[in-house]
Coordinates of C-alpha atoms in Angstrom, one line a residue:
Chain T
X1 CA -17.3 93.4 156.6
X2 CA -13.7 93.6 156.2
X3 CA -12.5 95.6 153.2
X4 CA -10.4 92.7 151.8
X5 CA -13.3 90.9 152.1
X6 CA -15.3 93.1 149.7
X7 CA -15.9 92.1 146.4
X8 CA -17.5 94.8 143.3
X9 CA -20.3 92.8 141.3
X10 CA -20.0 92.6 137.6
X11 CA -20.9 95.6 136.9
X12 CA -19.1 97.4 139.4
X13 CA -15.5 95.7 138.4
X14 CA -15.9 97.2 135.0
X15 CA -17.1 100.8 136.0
X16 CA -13.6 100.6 138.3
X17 CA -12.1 99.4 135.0
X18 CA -13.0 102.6 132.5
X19 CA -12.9 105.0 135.8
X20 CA -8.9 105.8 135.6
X21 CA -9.1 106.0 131.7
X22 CA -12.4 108.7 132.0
X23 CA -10.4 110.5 134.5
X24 CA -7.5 111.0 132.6
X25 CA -9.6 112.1 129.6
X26 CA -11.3 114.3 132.0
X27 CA -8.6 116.1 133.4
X28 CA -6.5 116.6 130.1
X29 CA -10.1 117.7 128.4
X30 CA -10.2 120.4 131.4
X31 CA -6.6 121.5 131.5
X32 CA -6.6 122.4 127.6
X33 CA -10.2 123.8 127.8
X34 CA -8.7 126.1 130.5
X35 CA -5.1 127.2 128.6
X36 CA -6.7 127.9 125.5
X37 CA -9.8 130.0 127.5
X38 CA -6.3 131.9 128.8
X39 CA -4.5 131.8 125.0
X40 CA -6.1 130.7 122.0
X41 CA -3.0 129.9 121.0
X42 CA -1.6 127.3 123.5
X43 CA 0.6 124.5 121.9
X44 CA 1.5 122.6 125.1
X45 CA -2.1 121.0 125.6
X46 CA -4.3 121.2 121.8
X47 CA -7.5 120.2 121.9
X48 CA -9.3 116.9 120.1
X49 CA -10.5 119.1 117.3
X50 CA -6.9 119.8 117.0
X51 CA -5.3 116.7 117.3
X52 CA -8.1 115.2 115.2
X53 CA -6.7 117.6 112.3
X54 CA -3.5 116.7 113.2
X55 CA -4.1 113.0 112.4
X56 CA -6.3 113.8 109.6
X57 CA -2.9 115.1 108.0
X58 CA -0.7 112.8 109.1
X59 CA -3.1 109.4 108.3
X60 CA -5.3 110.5 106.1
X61 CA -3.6 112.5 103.7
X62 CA -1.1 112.2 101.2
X63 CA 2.0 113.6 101.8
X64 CA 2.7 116.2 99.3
X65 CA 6.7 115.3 98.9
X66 CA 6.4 111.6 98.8
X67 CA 2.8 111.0 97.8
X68 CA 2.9 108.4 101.2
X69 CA 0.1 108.7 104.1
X70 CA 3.4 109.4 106.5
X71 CA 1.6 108.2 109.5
X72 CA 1.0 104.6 107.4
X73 CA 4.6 104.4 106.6
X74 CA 5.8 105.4 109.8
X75 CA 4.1 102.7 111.6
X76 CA 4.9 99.7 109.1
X77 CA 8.9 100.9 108.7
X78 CA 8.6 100.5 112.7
X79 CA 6.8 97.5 112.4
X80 CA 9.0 95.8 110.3
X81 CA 11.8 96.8 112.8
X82 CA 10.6 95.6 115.3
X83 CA 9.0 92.3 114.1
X84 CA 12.6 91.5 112.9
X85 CA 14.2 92.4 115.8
X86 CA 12.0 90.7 117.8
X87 CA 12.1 87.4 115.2
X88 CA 16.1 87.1 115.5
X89 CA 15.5 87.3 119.3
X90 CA 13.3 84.7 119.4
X91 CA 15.5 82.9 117.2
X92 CA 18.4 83.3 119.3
X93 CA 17.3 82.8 122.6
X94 CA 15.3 79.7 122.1
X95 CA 18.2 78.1 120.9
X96 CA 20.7 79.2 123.1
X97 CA 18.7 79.5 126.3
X98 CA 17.3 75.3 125.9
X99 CA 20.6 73.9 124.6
X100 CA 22.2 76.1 127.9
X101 CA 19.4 75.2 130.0
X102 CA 19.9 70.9 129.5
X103 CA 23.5 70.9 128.8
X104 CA 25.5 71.2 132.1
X105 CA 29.0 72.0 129.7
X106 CA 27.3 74.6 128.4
X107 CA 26.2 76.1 131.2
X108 CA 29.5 76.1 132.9
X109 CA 30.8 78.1 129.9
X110 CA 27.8 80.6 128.9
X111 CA 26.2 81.3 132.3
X112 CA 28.4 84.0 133.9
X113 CA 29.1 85.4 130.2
X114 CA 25.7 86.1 129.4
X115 CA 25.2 87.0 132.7
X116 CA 28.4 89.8 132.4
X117 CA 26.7 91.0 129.2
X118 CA 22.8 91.3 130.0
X119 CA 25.1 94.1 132.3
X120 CA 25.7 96.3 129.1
X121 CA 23.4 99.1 128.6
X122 CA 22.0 98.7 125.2
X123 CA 22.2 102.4 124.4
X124 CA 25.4 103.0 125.6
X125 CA 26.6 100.5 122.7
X126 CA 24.4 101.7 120.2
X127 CA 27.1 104.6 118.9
X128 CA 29.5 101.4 118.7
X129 CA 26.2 99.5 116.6
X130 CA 26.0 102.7 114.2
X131 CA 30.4 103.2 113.5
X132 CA 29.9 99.7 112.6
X133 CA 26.7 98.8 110.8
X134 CA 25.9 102.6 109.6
X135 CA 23.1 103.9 110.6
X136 CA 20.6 102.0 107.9
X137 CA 18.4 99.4 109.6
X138 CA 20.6 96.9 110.6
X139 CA 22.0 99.1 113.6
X140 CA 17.9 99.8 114.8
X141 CA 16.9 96.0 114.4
X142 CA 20.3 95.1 116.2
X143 CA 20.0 97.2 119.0
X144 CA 16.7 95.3 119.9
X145 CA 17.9 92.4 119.6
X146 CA 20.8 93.5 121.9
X147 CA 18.5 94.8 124.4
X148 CA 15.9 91.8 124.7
X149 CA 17.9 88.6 123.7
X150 CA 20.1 88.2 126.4
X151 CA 17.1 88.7 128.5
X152 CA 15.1 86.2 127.3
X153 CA 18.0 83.5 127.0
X154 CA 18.2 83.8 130.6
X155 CA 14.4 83.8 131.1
X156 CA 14.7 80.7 129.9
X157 CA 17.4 78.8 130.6
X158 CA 15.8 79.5 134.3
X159 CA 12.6 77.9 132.8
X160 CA 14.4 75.3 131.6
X161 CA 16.2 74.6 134.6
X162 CA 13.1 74.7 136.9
X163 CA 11.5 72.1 135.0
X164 CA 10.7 68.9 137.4
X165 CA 13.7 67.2 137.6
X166 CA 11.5 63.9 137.5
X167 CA 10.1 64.3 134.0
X168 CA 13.6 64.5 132.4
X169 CA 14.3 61.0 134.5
X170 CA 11.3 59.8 133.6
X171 CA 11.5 60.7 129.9
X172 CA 14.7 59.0 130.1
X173 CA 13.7 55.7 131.5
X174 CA 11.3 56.1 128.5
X175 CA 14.1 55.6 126.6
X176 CA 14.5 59.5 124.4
X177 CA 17.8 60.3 123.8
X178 CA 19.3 64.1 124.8
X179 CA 18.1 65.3 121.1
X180 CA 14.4 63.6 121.7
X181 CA 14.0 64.9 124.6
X182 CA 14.8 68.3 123.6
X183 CA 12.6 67.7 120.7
X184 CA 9.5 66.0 122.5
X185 CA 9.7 67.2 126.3
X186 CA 11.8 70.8 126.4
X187 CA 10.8 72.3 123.8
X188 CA 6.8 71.7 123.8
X189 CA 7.2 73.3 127.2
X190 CA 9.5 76.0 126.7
X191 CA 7.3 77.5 124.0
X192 CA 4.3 78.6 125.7
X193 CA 7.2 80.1 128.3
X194 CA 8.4 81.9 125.7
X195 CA 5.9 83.7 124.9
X196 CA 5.5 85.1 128.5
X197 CA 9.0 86.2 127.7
X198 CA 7.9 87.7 124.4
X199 CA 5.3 89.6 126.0
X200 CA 7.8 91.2 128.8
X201 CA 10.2 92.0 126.5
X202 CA 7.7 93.8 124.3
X203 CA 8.2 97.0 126.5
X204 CA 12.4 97.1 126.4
X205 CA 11.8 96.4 122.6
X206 CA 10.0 99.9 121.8
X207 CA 11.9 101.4 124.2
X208 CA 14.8 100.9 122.1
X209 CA 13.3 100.9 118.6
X210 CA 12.0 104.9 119.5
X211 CA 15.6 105.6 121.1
X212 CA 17.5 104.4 117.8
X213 CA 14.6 106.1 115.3
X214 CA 15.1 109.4 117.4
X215 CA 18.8 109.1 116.8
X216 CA 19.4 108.1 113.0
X217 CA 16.7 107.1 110.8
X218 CA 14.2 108.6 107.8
X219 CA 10.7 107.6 108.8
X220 CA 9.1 105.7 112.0
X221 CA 6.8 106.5 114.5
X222 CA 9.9 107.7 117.1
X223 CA 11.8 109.5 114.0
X224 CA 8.2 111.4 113.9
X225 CA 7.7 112.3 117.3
X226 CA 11.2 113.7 117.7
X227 CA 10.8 115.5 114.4
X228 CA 8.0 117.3 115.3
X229 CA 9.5 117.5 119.0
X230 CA 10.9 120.7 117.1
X231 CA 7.6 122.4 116.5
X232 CA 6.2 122.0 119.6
X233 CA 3.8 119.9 117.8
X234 CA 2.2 117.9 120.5
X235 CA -1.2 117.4 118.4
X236 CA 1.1 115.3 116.5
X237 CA 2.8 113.6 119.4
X238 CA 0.2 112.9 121.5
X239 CA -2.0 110.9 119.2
X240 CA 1.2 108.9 117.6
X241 CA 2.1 107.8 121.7
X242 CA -1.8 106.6 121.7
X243 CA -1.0 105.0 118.7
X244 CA 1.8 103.4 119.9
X245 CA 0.4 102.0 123.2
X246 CA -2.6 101.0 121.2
X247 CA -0.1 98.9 119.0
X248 CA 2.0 97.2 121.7
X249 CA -1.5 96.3 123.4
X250 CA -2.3 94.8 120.3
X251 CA 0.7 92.8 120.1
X252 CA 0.2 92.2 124.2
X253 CA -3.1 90.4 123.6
X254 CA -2.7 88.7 120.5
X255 CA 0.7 86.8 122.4
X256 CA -1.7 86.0 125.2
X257 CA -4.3 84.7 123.4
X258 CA -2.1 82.6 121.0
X259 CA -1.0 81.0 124.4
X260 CA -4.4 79.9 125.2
X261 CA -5.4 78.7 122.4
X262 CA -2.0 77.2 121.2
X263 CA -0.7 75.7 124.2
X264 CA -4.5 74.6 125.9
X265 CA -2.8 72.5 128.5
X266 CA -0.3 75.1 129.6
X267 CA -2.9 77.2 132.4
X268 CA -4.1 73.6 133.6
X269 CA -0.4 72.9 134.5
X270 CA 0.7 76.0 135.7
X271 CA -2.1 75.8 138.5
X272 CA -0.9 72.1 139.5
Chain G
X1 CA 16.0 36.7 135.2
X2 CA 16.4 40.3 135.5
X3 CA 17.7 40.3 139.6
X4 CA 18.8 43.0 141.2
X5 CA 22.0 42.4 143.9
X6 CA 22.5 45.3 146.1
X7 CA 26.7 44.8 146.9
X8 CA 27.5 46.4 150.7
X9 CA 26.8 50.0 149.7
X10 CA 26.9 53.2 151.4
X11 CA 25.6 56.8 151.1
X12 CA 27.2 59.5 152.6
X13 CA 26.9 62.9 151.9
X14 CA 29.6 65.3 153.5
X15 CA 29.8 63.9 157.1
X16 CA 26.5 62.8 157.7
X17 CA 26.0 59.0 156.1
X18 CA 22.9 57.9 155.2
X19 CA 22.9 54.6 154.0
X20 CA 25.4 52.4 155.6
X21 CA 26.1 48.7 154.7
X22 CA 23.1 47.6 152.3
X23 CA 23.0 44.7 151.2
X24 CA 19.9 42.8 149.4
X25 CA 19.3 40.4 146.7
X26 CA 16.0 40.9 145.0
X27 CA 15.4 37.8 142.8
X28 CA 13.4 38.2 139.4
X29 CA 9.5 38.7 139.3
X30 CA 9.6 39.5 143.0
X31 CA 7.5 42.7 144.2
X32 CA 9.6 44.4 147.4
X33 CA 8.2 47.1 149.4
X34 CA 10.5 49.2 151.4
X35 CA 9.7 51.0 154.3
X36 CA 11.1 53.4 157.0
X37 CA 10.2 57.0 158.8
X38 CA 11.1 59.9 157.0
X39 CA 14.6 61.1 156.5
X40 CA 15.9 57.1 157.1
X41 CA 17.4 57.2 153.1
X42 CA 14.4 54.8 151.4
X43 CA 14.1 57.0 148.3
X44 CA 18.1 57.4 148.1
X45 CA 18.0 53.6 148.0
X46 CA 15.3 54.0 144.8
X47 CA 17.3 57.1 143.2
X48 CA 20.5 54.9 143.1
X49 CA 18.7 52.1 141.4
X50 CA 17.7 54.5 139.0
X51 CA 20.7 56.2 138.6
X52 CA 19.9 59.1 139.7
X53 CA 22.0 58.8 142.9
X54 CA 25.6 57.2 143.5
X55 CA 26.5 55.0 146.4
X56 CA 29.5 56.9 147.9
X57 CA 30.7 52.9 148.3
X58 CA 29.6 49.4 147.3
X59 CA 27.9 48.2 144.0
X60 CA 25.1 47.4 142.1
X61 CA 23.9 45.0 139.6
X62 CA 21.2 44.4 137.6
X63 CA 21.8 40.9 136.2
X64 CA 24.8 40.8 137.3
X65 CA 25.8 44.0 135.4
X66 CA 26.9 47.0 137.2
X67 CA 24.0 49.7 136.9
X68 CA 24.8 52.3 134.0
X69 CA 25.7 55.7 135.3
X70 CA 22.5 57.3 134.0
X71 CA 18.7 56.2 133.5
X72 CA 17.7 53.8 130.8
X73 CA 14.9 51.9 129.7
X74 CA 14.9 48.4 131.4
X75 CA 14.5 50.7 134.8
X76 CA 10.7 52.1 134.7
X77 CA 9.8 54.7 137.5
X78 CA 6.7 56.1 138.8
X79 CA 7.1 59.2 140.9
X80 CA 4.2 60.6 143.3
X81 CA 4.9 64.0 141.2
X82 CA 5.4 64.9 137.7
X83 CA 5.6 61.7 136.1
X84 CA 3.6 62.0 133.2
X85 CA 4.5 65.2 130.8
X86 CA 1.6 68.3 130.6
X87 CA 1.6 69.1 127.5
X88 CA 0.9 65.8 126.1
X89 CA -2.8 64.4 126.2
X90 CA -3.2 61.2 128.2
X91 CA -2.7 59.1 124.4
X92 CA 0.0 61.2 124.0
X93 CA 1.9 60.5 126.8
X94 CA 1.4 56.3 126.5
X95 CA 1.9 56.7 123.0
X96 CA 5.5 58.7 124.0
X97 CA 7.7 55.5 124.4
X98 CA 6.7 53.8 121.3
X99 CA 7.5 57.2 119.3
X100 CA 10.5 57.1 120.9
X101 CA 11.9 54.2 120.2
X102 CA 10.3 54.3 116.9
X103 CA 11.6 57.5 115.4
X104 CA 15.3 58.5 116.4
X105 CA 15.2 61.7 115.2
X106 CA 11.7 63.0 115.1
X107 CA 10.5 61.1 118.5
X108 CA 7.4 61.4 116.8
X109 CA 5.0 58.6 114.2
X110 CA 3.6 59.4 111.2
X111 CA 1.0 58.0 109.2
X112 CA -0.5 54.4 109.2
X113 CA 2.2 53.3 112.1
X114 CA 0.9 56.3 114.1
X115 CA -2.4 54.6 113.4
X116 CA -1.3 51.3 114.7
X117 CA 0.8 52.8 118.0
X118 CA -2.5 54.6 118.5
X119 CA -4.5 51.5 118.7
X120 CA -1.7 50.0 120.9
X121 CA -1.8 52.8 123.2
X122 CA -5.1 52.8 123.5
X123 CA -5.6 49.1 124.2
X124 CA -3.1 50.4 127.1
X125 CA -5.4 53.0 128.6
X126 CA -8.4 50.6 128.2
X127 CA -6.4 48.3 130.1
X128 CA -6.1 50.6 132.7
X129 CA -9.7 51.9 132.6
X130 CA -8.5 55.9 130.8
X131 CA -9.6 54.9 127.5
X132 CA -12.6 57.6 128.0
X133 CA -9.6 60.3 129.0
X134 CA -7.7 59.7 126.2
X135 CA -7.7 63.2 124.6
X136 CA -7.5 65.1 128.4
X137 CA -4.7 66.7 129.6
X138 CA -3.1 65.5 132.7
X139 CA -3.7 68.5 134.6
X140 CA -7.5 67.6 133.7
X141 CA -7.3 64.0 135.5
X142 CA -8.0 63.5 139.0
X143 CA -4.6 62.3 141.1
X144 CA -5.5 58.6 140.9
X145 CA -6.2 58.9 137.5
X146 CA -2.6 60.6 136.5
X147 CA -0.8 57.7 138.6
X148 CA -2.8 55.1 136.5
X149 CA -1.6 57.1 133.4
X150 CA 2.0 56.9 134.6
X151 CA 1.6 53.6 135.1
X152 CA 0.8 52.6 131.7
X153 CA 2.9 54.9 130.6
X154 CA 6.0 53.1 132.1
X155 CA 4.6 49.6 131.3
X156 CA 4.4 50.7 127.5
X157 CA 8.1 50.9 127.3
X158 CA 8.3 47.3 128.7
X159 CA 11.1 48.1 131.4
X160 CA 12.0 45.3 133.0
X161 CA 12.2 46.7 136.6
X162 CA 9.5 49.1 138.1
X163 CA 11.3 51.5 140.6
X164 CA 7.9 53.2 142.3
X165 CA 9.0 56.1 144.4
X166 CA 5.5 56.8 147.1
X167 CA 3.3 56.6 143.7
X168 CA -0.2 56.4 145.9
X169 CA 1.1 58.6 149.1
X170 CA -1.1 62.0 147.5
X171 CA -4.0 59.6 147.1
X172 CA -7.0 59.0 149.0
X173 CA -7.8 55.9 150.3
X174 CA -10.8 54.9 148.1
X175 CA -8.4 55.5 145.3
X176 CA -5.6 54.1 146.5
X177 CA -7.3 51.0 147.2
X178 CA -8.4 50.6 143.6
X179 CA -5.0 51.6 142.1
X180 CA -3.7 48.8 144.3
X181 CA -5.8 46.3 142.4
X182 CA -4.5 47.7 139.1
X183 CA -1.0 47.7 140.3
X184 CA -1.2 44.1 141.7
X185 CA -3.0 43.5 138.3
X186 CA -0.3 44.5 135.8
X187 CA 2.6 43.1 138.3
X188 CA 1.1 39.6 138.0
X189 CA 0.8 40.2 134.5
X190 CA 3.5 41.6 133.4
X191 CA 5.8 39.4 135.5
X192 CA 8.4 42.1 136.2
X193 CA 10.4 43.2 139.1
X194 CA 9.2 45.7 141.1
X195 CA 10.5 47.7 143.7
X196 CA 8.4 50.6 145.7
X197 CA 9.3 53.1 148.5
X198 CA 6.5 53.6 150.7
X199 CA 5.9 54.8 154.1
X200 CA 2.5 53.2 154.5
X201 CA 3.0 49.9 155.9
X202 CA -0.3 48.5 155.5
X203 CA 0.2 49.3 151.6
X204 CA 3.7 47.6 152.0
X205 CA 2.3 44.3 153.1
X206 CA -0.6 44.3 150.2
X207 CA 1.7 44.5 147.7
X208 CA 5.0 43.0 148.7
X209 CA 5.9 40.0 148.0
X210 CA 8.3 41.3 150.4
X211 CA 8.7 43.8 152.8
X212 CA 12.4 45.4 153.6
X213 CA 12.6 47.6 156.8
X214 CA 15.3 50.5 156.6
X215 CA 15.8 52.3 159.9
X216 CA 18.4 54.4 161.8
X217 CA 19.9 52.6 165.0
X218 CA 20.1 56.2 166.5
X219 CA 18.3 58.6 165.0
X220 CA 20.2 61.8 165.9
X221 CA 23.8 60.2 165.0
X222 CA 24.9 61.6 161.7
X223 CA 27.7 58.7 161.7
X224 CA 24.9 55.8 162.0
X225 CA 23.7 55.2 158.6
X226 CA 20.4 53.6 158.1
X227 CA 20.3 50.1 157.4
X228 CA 17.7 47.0 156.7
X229 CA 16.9 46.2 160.1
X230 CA 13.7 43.6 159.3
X231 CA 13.4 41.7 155.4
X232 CA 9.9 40.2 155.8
X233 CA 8.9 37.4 153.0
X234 CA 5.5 38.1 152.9
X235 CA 4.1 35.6 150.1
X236 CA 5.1 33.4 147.6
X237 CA 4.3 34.8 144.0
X238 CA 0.4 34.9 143.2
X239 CA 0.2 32.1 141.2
X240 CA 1.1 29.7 144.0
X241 CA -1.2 31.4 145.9
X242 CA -4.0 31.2 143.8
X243 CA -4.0 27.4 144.6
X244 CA -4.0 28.3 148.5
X245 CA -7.0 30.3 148.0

């Protein structure tokens, strides 16, 4: 049979699944059983018992200046960064990118602006975000809004635009004015879209929340990693970059299933 | 009395025209099928009349008011595509026009008159044999079943023209032949005007009251516009049939 032809059974698709994750485990397992065979001391590759000490400390115990569980209070000051970040993004591109998307005047004028300043590297501006705002948290929570609004807007204004020209005749002949039809057509449609949107953006939005922690902040989960970048201390880094890939998954497949379940019909009419 | 006169108009995009010198009164109540190959400029005859188009020249007017330059409600359509919305259920969608005209602001009922444009809508889709559907989603509904949802759906916002733009083309025949009743059903009923593109002529001649040919004298001529080259009467209204048969 021909190999494109070939399917795995049930069983077989999720042994492929787990394979590349084993492997990994696997090879890293190897490689640090091997250094520290060579140098008890090796700091490059620790081993689990290591890192599991490692997050003992950091999770599990009280910090001895603060009294907080640092690893706690890094992840819910990031959290809350990016949450809000994210929020005003939302915020801003759903409203911009449908009123852009329907209104031909508006396109006209924001189109080829937003289009110019999508070009602007996030990080190059954030020294201009940090002379201006300081570096407290509205400079971090700006600079991801920066780097995934204008994104999104156009993400959807292009939704918006590729929408069957037919239903917005239709709902016309129906009688909705502009506003109704924004209200009762658009945005019902757009909102399943933007979560799609949401869920791309997700990656660009760490990206910069580590950048601006590494930079200027107190606590976080990037502020961490580049602290103890200075220690060599990857039993530390390692498990808080699991962490965080554990956490954007999270996010990943709680937008996705919100879709579903939100937005039933939207899978049925993405098909048609 | 809502007539439709088609003034001496012409299409013509760039160089190439493609409607040239149509003219055609459609009296009130009448059902005219119009028919031509491909490309010969049937469905830019339908977009104009539902302003979605603009004759390059020439007029038209609805009770002897010039068309408005953008859709409105007296002009129902039917597409062969996306003419009902996805994300509302099959009650949602026939219940759409009423919450329209209903709420300015919201578009949307509340309460006991959501109860009672609920048991309207309804009455519509049992009317149309969906009341079973009624919580599905369109993408749910078979093709014949979506085009008898957009049909009530238009007919719930009481437009006094149907513009029907190939509604049954995607359809197969069994289906089509059953939505044909339905149509032919809610025209005699409803007693308004409609008028449908179609390029199956058979389908043309069982629902026209009349039948207008548009055609291209030379095909390949980009300066030869199409125009109504046969306007078949095909029957008088039903009821004076009826007596016939």
């Amino acid at each position: 049979m021909r190999l494109i032809n070939r399917h795995p059974g049930k069983h077989g698709a999720r042994l492929l699944a787990v394979v590349p994750f084993i492997a990994l485990i696997v090879l890293y397992l190897t490689a640090s059983a091997v250094r520290h065979a060579a140098n008890p001391m090796d700091k490059l590759l620790p081993t689990l018992s290591q890192m599991a000490s490692a997050v003992n400390l950091m999770a599990f115990t009280q910090d001895m200046a603060t009294g907080d569980y640092l690893m706690l209070t890094d992840t819910l000051s990031s959290l809350q960064r990016l949450i809000e970040g994210l929020v005003i993004s939302i915020g801003i591109s759903f409203v911009i990118g449908i009123a852009v998307g329907m209104l031909p005047y508006l396109r006209k004028l924001c189109v080829p602006f937003i289009a110019a300043f999508s070009m602007v590297p996030p990080l190059a501006i954030l020294p201009i975000l940090f002379i201006i705002a300081g570096i407290g948290e509205t400079a971090k929570v700006t600079l991801i809004v920066i780097g995934t609004a204008p994104f999104m807007i156009r993400d959807l204004i292009m939704r918006v635009e590729e929408m069957p020209k037919a239903q917005l005749i239709k709902a016309q002949t129906l009688g909705a004015s502009s506003w109704q039809m924004a209200l009762r057509v658009v945005v019902p449609q757009m909102l399943p879209r933007l979560i799609d949107s949401l869920r791309l953006s997700l990656g660009p939005a760490w990206i910069y929340l580590i950048s601006a922690e590494a930079i200027a902040a107190q606590d976080g989960l990037g502020y961490r990693i580049f602290l103890v970048r200075r220690y060599f201390a990857m039993d530390v880094i390692i498990p808080y970059v699991i962490w965080i890939t554990l956490l954007a998954f999270i996010f990943d497949v709680s937008l996705r299933l919100t879709q579903r379940y939100a937005f039933p019909w939207f899978a049925g009419a993405k098909s048609q | 009395m809502s007539s439709i006169e088609i003034k001496d108009i012409w299409q013509i995009y760039d160089s190439r025209v493609v409607l040239e010198k149509i003219s055609l009164n459609i009296e009130q109540g009448s059902f005219v099928s119009i028919v031509g190959p491909s490309g010969c400029g049937k469905t830019t005859l339908l977009r104009m009349l539902m302003s979605e188009e603009f004759c390059t020249r020439g007029s038209i007017l609805l009770d002897g008011i010039p068309l408005p330059a953008e859709p409105t409600l007296e002009r129902g359509v039917v597409f062969q595509r996306y003419s009902v919305f996805p994300h509302l259920t099959v009650l949602g969608n026939v219940l759409l026009p009423m919450e329209l005209k209903a709420s300015r602001w919201l578009g949307k009922l509340l309460g006991p008159k959501r109860y009672n444009a609920k048991e309207e809508a309804r009455a519509m889709l049992e009317h149309v044999g969906l009341r079973h559907a009624a919580d599905f989603y369109p993408a749910q509904l078979s093709g014949g079943m979506q085009q008898r949802l957009a049909l009530a759906q238009a007919l719930m916002a009481k437009p006094r023209v149907l513009l029907l733009d190939e509604p049954f083309s995607a359809l197969d025949p069994g289906t089509r032949a059953d939505i044909h009743v339905l149509t032919k059903r809610l025209w005699e009923e409803t007693k308004m005007t409609i008028v449908m593109v179609t390029h199956d002529i058979s389908e043309a001649f069982r629902l026209g009251t009349r039948v207008i040919v548009l055609e291209r004298p030379t095909p390949d001529d980009p300066t030869k516009g199409a125009r109504i080259t046969h306007d078949i009467p095909v029957r008088p209204r039903a009821k004076d049939k009826k007596g016939a048969a």
